[in-house]
Short mmCIF file of C-alpha atoms and ligand atoms in Angstrom, two decimals:
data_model
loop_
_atom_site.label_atom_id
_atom_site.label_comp_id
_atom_site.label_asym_id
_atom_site.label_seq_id
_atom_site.Cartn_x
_atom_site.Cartn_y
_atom_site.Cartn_z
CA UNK A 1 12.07 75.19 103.21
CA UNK A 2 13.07 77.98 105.73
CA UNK A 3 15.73 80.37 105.17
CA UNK A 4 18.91 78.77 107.80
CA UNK A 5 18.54 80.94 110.85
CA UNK A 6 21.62 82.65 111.58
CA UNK A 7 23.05 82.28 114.99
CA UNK A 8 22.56 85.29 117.02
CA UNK A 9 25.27 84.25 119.20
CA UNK A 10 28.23 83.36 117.60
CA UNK A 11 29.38 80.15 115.97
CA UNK A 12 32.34 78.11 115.75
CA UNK A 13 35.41 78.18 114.22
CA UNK A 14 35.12 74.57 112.44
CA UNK A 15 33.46 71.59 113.39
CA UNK A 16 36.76 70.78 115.49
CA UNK A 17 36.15 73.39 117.84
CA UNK A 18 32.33 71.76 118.11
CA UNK A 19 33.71 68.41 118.68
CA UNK A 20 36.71 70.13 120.73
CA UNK A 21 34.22 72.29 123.08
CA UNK A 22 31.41 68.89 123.26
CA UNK A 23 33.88 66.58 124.25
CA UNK A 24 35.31 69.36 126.59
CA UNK A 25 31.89 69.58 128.11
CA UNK A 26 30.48 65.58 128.47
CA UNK A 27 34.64 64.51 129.69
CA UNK A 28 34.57 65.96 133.52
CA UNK A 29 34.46 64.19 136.83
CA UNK A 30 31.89 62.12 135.37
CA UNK A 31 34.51 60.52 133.57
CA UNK A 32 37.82 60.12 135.79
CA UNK A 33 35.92 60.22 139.48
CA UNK A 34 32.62 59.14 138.81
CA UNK A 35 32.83 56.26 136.45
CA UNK A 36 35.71 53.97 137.51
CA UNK A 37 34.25 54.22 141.33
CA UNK A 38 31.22 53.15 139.78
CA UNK A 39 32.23 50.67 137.82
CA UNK A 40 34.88 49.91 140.73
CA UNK A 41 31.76 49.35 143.16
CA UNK A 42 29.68 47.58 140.58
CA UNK A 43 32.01 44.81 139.67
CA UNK A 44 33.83 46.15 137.06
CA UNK A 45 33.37 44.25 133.26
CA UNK A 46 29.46 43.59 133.39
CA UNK A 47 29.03 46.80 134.52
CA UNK A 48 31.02 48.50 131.80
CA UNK A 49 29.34 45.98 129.08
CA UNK A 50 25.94 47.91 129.80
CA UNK A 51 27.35 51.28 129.77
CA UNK A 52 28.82 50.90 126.85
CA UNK A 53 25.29 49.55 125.60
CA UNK A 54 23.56 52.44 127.26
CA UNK A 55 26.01 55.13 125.58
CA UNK A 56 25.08 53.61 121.86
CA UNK A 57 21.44 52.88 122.20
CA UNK A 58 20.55 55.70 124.50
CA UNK A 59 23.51 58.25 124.72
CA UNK A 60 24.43 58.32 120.99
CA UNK A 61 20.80 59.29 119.86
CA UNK A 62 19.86 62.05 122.35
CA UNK A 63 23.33 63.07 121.16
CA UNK A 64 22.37 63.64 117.66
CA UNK A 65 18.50 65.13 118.84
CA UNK A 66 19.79 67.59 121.22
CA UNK A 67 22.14 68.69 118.79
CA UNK A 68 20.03 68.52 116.08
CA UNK A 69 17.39 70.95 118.19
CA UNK A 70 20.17 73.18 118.96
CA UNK A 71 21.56 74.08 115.64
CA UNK A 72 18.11 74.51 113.84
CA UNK A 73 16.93 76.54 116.90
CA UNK A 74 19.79 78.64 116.81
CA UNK A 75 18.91 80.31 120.41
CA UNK A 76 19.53 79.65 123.75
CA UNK A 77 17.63 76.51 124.69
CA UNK A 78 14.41 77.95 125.79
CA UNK A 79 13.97 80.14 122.89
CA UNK A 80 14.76 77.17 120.68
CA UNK A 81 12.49 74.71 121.48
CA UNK A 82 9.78 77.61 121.53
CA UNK A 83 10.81 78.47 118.02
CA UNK A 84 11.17 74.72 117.34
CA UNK A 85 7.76 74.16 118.41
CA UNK A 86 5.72 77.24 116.56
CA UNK A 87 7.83 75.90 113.36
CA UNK A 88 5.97 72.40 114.22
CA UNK A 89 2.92 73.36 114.68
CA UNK A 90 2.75 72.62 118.05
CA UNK A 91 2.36 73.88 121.25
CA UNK A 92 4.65 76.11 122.35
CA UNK A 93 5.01 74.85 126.11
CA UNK A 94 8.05 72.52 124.86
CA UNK A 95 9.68 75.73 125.90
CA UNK A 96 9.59 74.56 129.15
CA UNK A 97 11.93 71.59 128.13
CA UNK A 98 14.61 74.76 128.08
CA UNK A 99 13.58 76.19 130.69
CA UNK A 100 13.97 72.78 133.14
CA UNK A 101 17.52 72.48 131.02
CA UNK A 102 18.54 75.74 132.28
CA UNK A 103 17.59 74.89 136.20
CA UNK A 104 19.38 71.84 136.03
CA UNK A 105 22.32 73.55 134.92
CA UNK A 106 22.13 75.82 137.49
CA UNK A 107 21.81 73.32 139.95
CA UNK A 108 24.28 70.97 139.24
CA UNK A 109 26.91 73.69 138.38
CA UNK A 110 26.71 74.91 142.29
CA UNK A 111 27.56 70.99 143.13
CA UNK A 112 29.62 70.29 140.74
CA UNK A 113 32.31 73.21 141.84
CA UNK A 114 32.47 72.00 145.38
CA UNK A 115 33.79 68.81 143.63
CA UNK A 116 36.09 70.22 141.35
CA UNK A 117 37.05 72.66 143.92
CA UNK A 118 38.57 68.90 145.66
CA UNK A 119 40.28 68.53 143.11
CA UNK A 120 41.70 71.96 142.93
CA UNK A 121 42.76 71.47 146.17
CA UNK A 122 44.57 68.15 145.73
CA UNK A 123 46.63 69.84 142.94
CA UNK A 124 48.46 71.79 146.26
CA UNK A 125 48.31 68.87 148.39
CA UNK A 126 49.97 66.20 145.95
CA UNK A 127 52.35 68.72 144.83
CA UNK A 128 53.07 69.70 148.27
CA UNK A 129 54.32 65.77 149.01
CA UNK A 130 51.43 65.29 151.79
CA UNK A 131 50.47 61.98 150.41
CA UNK A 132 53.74 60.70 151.08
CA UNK A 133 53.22 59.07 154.73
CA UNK A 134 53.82 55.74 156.41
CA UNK A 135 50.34 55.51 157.77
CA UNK A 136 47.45 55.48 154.73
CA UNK A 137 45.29 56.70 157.55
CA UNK A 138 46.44 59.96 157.88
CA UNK A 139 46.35 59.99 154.09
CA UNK A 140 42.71 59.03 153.97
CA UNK A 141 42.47 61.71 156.67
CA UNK A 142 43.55 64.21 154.14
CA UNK A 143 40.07 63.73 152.87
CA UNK A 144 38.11 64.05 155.83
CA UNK A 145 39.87 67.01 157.35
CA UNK A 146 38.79 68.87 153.72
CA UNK A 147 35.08 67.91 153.57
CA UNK A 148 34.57 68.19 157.40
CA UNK A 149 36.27 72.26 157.30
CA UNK A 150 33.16 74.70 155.42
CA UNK A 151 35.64 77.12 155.09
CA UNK A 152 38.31 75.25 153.23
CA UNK A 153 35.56 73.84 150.91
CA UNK A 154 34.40 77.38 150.41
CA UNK A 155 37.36 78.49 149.56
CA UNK A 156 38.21 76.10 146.72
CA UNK A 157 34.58 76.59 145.49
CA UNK A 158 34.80 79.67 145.16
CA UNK A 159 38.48 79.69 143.39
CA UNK A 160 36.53 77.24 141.14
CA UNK A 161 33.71 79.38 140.37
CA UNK A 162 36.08 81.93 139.50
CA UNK A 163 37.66 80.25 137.01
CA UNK A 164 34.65 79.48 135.32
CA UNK A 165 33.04 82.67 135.07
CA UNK A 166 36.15 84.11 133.64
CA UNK A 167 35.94 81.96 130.75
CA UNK A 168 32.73 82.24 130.19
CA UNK A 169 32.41 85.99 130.27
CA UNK A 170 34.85 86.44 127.56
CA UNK A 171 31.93 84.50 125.18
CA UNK A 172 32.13 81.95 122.66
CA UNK A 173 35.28 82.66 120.43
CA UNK A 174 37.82 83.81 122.81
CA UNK A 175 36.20 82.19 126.04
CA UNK A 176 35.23 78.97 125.31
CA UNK A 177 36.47 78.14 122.39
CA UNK A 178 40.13 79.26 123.63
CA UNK A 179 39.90 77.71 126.76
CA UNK A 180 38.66 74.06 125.29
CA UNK A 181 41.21 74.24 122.80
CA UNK A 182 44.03 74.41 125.29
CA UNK A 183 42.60 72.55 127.98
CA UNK A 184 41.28 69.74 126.15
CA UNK A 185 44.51 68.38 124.43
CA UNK A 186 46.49 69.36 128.02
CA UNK A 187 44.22 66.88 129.49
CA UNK A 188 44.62 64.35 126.96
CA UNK A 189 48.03 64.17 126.84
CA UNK A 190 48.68 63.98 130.67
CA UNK A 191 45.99 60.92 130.51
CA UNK A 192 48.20 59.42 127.78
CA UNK A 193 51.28 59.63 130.02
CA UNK A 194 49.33 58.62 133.21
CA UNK A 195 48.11 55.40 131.12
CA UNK A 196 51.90 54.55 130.22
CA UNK A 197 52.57 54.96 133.70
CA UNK A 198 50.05 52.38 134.76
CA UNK A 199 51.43 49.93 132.53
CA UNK A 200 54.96 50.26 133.87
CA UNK A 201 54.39 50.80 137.59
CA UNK A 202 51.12 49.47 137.98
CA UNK A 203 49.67 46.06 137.94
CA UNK A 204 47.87 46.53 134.34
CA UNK A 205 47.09 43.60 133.32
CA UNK A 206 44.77 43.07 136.33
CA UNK A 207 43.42 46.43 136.37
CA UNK A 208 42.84 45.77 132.63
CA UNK A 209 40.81 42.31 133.32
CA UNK A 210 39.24 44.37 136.12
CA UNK A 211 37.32 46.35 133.31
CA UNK A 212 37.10 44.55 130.51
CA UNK A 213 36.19 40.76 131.79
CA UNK A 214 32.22 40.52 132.56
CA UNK A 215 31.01 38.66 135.27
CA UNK A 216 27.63 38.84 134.78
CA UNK A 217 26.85 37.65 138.34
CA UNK A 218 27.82 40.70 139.90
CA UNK A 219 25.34 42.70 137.37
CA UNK A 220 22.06 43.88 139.88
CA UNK A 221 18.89 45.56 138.42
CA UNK A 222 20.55 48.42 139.95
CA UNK A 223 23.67 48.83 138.35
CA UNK A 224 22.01 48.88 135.68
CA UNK A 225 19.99 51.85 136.60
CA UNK A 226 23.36 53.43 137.59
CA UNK A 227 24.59 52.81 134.41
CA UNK A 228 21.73 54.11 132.18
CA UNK A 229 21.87 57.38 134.76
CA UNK A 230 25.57 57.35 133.82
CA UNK A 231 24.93 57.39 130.06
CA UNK A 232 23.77 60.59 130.91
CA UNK A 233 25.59 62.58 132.89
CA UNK A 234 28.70 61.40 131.15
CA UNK A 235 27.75 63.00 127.66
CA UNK A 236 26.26 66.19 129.40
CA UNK A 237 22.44 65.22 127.67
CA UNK A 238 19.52 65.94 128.81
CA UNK A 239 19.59 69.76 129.59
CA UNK A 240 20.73 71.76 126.81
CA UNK A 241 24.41 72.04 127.33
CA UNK A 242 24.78 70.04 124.34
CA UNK A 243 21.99 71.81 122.54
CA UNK A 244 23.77 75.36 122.95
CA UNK A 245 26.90 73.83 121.77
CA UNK A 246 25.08 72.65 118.68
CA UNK A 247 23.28 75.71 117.90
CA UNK A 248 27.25 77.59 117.54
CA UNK A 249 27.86 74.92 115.15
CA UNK A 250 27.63 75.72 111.73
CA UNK A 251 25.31 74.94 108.86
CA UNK A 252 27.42 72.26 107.15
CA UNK A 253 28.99 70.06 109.38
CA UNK A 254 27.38 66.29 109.83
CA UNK A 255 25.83 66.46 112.97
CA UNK A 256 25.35 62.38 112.47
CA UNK A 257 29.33 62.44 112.26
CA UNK A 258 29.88 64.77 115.29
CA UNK A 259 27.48 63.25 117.61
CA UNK A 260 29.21 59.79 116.81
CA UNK A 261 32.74 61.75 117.79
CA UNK A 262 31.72 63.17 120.80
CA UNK A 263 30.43 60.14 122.15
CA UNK A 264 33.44 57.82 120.97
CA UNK A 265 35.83 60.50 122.92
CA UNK A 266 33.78 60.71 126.08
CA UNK A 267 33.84 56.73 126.20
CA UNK A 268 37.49 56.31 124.98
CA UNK A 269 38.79 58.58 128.07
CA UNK A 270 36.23 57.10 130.63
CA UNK A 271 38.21 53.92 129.68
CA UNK A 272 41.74 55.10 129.79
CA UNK A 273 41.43 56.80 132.94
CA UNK A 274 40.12 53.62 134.47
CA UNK A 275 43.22 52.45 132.66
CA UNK A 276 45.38 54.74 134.86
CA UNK A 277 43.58 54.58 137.91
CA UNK A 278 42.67 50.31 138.38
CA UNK A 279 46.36 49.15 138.05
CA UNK A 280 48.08 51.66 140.11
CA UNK A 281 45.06 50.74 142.67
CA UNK A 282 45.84 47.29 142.40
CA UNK A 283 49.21 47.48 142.51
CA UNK A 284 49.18 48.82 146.04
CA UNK A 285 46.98 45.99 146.84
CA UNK A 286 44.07 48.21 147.53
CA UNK A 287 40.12 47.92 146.81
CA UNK A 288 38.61 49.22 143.96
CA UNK A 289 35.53 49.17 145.29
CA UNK A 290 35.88 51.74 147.89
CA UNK A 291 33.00 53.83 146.28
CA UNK A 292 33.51 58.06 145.97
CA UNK A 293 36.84 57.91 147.79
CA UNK A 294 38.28 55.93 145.04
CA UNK A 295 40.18 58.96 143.83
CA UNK A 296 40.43 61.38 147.20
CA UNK A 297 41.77 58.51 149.49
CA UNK A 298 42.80 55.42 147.75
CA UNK A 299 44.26 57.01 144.68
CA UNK A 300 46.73 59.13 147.15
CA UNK A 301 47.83 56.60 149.06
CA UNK A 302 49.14 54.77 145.73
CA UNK A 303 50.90 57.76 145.04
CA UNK A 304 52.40 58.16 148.42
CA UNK A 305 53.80 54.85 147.64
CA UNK A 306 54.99 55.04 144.41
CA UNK A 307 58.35 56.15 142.06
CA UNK A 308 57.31 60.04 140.65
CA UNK A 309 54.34 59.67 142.99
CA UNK A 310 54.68 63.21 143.84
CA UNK A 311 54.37 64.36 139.95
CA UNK A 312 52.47 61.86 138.90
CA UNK A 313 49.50 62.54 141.57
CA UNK A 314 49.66 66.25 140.95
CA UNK A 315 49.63 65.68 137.51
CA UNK A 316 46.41 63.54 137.60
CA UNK A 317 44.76 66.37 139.45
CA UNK A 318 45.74 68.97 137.05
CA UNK A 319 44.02 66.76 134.42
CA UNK A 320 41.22 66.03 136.83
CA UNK A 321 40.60 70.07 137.31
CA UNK A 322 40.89 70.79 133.42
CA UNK A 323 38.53 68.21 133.03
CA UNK A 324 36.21 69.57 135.30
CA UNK A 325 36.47 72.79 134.32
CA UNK A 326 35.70 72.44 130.12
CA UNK A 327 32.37 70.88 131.47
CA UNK A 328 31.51 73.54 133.88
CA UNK A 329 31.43 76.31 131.35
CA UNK A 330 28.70 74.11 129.39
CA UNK A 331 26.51 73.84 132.55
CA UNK A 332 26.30 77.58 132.68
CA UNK A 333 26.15 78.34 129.51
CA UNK A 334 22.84 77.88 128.50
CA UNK A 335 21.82 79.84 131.69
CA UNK A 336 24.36 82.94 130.56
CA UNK A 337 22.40 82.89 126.63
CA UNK A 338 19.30 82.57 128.26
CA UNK A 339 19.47 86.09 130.15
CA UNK A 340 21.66 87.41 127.53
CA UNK A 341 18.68 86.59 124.53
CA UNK A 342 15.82 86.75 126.51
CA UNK A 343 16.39 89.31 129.50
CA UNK A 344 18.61 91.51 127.52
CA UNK A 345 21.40 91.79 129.61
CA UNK A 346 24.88 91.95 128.56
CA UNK A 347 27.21 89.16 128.97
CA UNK A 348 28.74 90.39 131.55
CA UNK A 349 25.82 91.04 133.93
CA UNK A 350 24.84 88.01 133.22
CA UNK A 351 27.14 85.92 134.18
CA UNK A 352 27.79 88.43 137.25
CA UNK A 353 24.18 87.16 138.18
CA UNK A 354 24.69 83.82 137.38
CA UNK A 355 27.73 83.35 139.05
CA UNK A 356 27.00 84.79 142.33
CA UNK A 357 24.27 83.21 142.60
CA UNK A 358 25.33 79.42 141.70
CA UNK A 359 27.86 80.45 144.04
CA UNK A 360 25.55 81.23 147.00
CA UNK A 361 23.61 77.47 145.83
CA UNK A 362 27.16 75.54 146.27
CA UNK A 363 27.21 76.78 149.82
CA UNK A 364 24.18 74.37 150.28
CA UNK A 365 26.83 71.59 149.45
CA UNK A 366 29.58 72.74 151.37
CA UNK A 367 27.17 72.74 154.44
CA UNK A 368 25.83 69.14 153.36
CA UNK A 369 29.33 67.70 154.13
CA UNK A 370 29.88 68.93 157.53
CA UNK A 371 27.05 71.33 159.33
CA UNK A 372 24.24 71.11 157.69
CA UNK A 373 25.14 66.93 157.13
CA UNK A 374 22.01 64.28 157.57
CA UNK A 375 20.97 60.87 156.62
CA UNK A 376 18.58 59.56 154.71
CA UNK A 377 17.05 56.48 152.87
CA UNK A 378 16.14 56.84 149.24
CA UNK A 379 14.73 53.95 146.90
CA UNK A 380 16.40 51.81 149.62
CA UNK A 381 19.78 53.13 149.59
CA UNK A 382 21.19 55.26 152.51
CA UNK A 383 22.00 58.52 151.71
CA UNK A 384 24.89 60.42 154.41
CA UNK A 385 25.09 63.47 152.58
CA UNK A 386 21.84 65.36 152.97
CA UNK A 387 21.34 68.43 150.72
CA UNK A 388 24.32 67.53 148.41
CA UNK A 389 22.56 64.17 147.41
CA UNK A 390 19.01 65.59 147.09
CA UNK A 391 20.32 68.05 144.38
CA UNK A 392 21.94 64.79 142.71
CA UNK A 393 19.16 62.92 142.97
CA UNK A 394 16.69 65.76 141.72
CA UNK A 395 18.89 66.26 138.75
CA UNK A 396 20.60 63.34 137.48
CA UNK A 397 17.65 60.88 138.03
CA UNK A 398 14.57 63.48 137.50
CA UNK A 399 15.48 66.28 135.40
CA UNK A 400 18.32 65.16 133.36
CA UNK A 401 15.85 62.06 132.09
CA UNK A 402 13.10 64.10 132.19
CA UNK A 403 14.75 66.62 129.90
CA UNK A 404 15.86 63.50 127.61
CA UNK A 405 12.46 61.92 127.62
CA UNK A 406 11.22 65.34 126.34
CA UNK A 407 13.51 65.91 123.81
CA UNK A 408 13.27 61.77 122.59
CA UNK A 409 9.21 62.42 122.42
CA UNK A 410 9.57 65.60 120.36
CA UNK A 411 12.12 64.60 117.99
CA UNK A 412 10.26 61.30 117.52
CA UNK A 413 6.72 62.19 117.58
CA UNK A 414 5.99 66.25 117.19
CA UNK A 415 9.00 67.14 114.78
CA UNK A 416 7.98 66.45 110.98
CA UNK A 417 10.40 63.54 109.60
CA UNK A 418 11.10 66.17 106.84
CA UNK A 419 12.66 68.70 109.59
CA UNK A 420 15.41 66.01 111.04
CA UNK A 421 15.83 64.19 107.76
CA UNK A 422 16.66 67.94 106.56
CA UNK A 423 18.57 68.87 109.30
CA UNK A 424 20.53 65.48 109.57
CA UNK A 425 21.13 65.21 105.78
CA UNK A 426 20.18 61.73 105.65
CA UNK A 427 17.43 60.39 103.68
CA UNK A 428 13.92 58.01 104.60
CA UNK A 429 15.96 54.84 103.40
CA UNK A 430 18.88 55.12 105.63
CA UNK A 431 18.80 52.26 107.48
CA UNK A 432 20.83 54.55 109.98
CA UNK A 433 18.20 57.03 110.28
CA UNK A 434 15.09 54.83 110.74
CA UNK A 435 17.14 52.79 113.47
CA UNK A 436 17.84 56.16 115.27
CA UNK A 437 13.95 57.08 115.21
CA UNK A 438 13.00 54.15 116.23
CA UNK A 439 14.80 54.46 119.61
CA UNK A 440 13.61 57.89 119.92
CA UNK A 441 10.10 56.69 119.10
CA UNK A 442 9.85 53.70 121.83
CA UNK A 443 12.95 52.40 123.41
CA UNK A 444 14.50 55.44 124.74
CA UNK A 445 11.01 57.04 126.39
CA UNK A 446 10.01 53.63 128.14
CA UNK A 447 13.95 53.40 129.59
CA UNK A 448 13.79 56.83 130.94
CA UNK A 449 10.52 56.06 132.39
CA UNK A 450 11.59 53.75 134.23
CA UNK A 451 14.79 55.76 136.17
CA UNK A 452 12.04 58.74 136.61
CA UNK A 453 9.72 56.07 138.61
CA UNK A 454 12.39 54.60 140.14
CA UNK A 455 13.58 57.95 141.53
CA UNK A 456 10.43 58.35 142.36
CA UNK A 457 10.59 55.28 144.81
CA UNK A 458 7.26 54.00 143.15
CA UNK A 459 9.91 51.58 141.50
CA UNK A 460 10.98 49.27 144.89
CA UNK A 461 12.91 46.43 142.99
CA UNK A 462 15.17 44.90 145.14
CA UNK A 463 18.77 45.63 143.65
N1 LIG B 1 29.38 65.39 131.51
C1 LIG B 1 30.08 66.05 132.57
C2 LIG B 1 30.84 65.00 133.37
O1 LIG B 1 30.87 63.87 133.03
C3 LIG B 1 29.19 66.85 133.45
C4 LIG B 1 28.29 67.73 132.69
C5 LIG B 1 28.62 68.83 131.97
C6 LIG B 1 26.90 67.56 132.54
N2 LIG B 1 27.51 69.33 131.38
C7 LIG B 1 26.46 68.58 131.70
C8 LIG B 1 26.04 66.63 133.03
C9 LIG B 1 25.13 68.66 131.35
C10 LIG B 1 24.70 66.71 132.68
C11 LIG B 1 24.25 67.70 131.84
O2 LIG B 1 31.42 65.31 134.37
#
């Protein structure tokens, strides 16, 4: 048996802060903007049916591998698989998986402020009673004046950007760890009290049946791509955020147990905020379906409308920007370690370096909503917003699965059954632990096959 390798970089305090700082990372726009316009333009319960099968037969065990990988790596995530790998026996190009981890955090960090950096931006606009208006036009004009202005986006990008870096810079313990224990209950609570509003003011009951009733006709082979993508990019797999996260986690918590807890949080507030969001929607006799501008444009105008609109809206963008935030300081993580461990640098350089320049990449997405903005068709779908959804696409279909297929085929096939059963505590004749490797082994690889060719366009079902 090797000696535990002790974490070169810190380590939480308990396996709270793990669960704390995981959940903090997969629970971000994914959850509250992403996933009830989804679901919202998918149909609503048939769609949520198969995410909810995605997150336990796809999300759940990439959950437990990547964190698994991290915590007996013990590095940043190149230098763990590489160690990984030599422990294995074989070849040490799985390094490579970290190294594609690390790019697609880099990449989707610069996108992913621009967004948040909306959301920053409604916190003023709410608060400053703008969506209060006769005329939901000029509301949903609110919207377009933002996107269409580079410099306002650039602004609240970079104010976003800032905020992240100084967390990050002040490392694990008292940067990360601080911030996700304050932010993450914050954001809870004000969910809570959103959710209670929704079932006073709003119409509840419908937004409830909105979610939870399936109508299976409205299912398409490609919602339930959308939803296996989802899986994904809601728990933050895929490209070792989760994996650096696990390798701060110390030697004797379950990783089984805190895998299962991440997930069940990520899922339980992608549900309550669609909990907050349908019936207040619905109440104000407007569409759920009205795709990315579910929370910019109709989501204001309800507030406009409504008793304690005012706090209530700015409120829901405070929670939407700490939300944001916890899971931006994962996607650069891995990044910040990997100069730090490998390049030597100091934690400050690096995440000098890293943040200026995933700050010079956003600009490419400020641009793609007004300048630099083109059109274009992909796997049959029109796409309006030119470089912003060709980083999406390159990441959340191809590397994000490719980073999960990678990390399914070596925990399945290259890792010795004595290294996870070690690592995992769990013995040949759980019934849990054969079922896991199992969907490692052949499920999981031939499902994420599938979204890579799809993304690839050699996939042409009709949807
Ligand atoms: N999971 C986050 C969300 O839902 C986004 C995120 C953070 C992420 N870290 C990630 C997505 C790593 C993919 C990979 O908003």
């Amino acid at each position: 048996m090797t000696a535990k390798r002790q974490s070169v970089h810190g380590q939480w305090n308990s396996r709270w802060t793990f669960v704390l700082a995981a959940a903090g990372s997969a629970v971000g726009l994914g959850n509250i903007w992403k996933f009830p316009y989804i679901a919202g333009e998918n149909g609503g319960g048939a769609f949520v049916l198969v995410y909810l099968a995605c997150i336990c037969l796809i999300g759940v065990p990439i959950m437990i591998a990547e964190i698994m990988l991290g915590r007996r790596g013990r590095q940043n995530p190149v230098m763990t698989m590489e160690t990984l790998a030599q422990e294995e026996g074989t070849s040490t190009n799985w390094k490579y998986l970290g190294l594609i981890g690390v790019l697609a955090g880099f990449i989707i960090v610069s996108y992913y402020s621009v967004i948040a950096g909306w959301a920053v931006s409604y916190v003023f606009k709410s608060a400053a009673g703008l969506f209060v208006h006769d005329d939901p036009q000029v509301v949903i004009g609110l919207f377009g004046g933002l996107v269409s202005s580079a410099e306002q986006l650039l602004l609240w990008h970079t104010i976003f950007m800032i905020m992240t870096i100084l967390v990050v810079v002040r490392g694990v313990k008292s940067g990360i760890e601080r911030a996700v224990t304050l932010l993450m209950p914050g954001m809870f609570v004000i969910l809570l009290m959103l959710v209670v509003y929704a079932m006073f003011q709003g119409s509840f009951v419908e937004g409830f049946n909105f979610l939870f009733s399936a109508d299976f006709s409205k299912l398409t082979r490609a919602s339930v791509l959308t939803a296996v993508g989802h899986a994904f990019f809601t728990l933050s797999l895929g490209m070792g955020a989760i994996m650096i996260y696990g390798s701060y986690l110390p030697a004797n918590v379950s990783i089984v147990k805190a895998g299962f807890m991440v997930a069940a949080a990520d899922t339980v507030i992608a549900l309550l905020a669609g909990l907050a969001i349908f019936p207040i929607v619905f109440v104000n006799g407007l569409d759920a379906g009205s795709g990315p501008g579910l929370v910019f444009q109709t989501l204001p105008i309800a507030f406009g409308q409504m008793p304690g609109g005012i706090v209530i809206g700015t409120l829901f963008f405070v929670m939407l920007v700490f939300a944001a935030w916890t899971s931006s300081i994962s996607l650069i993580e891995p990044g910040i370690t990997f100069l730090i461990e490998q390049k030597n640098m100091g934690r400050g350089k690096a995440c000098a370096l890293i943040g200026v320049s995933t700050w010079l990449l956003g600009i490419v997405t400020v641009l793609s909503f007004n300048k630099w903005a083109f059109t274009f068709t992909f796997a049959g779908e029109e796409k309006t917003e030119g470089m912003f959804d060709i980083l999406d696409i390159l990441t959340t279909n191809i590397m994000l699965p490719l980073g999960g297929l990678c990390i399914a085929v070596f925990v399945g096939w290259k890792m010795s059954q004595a290294s996870s059963m070690e690592e995992l505590g769990l013995r040949r004749s759980n019934i849990g632990y054969q079922i896991w490797l199992f969907l490692l082994r052949f499920v999981i690889p031939v499902v994420l096959l599938i979204i890579m060719l799809k993304a690839f366009g050699i996939l042409q079902g009709k949807s």
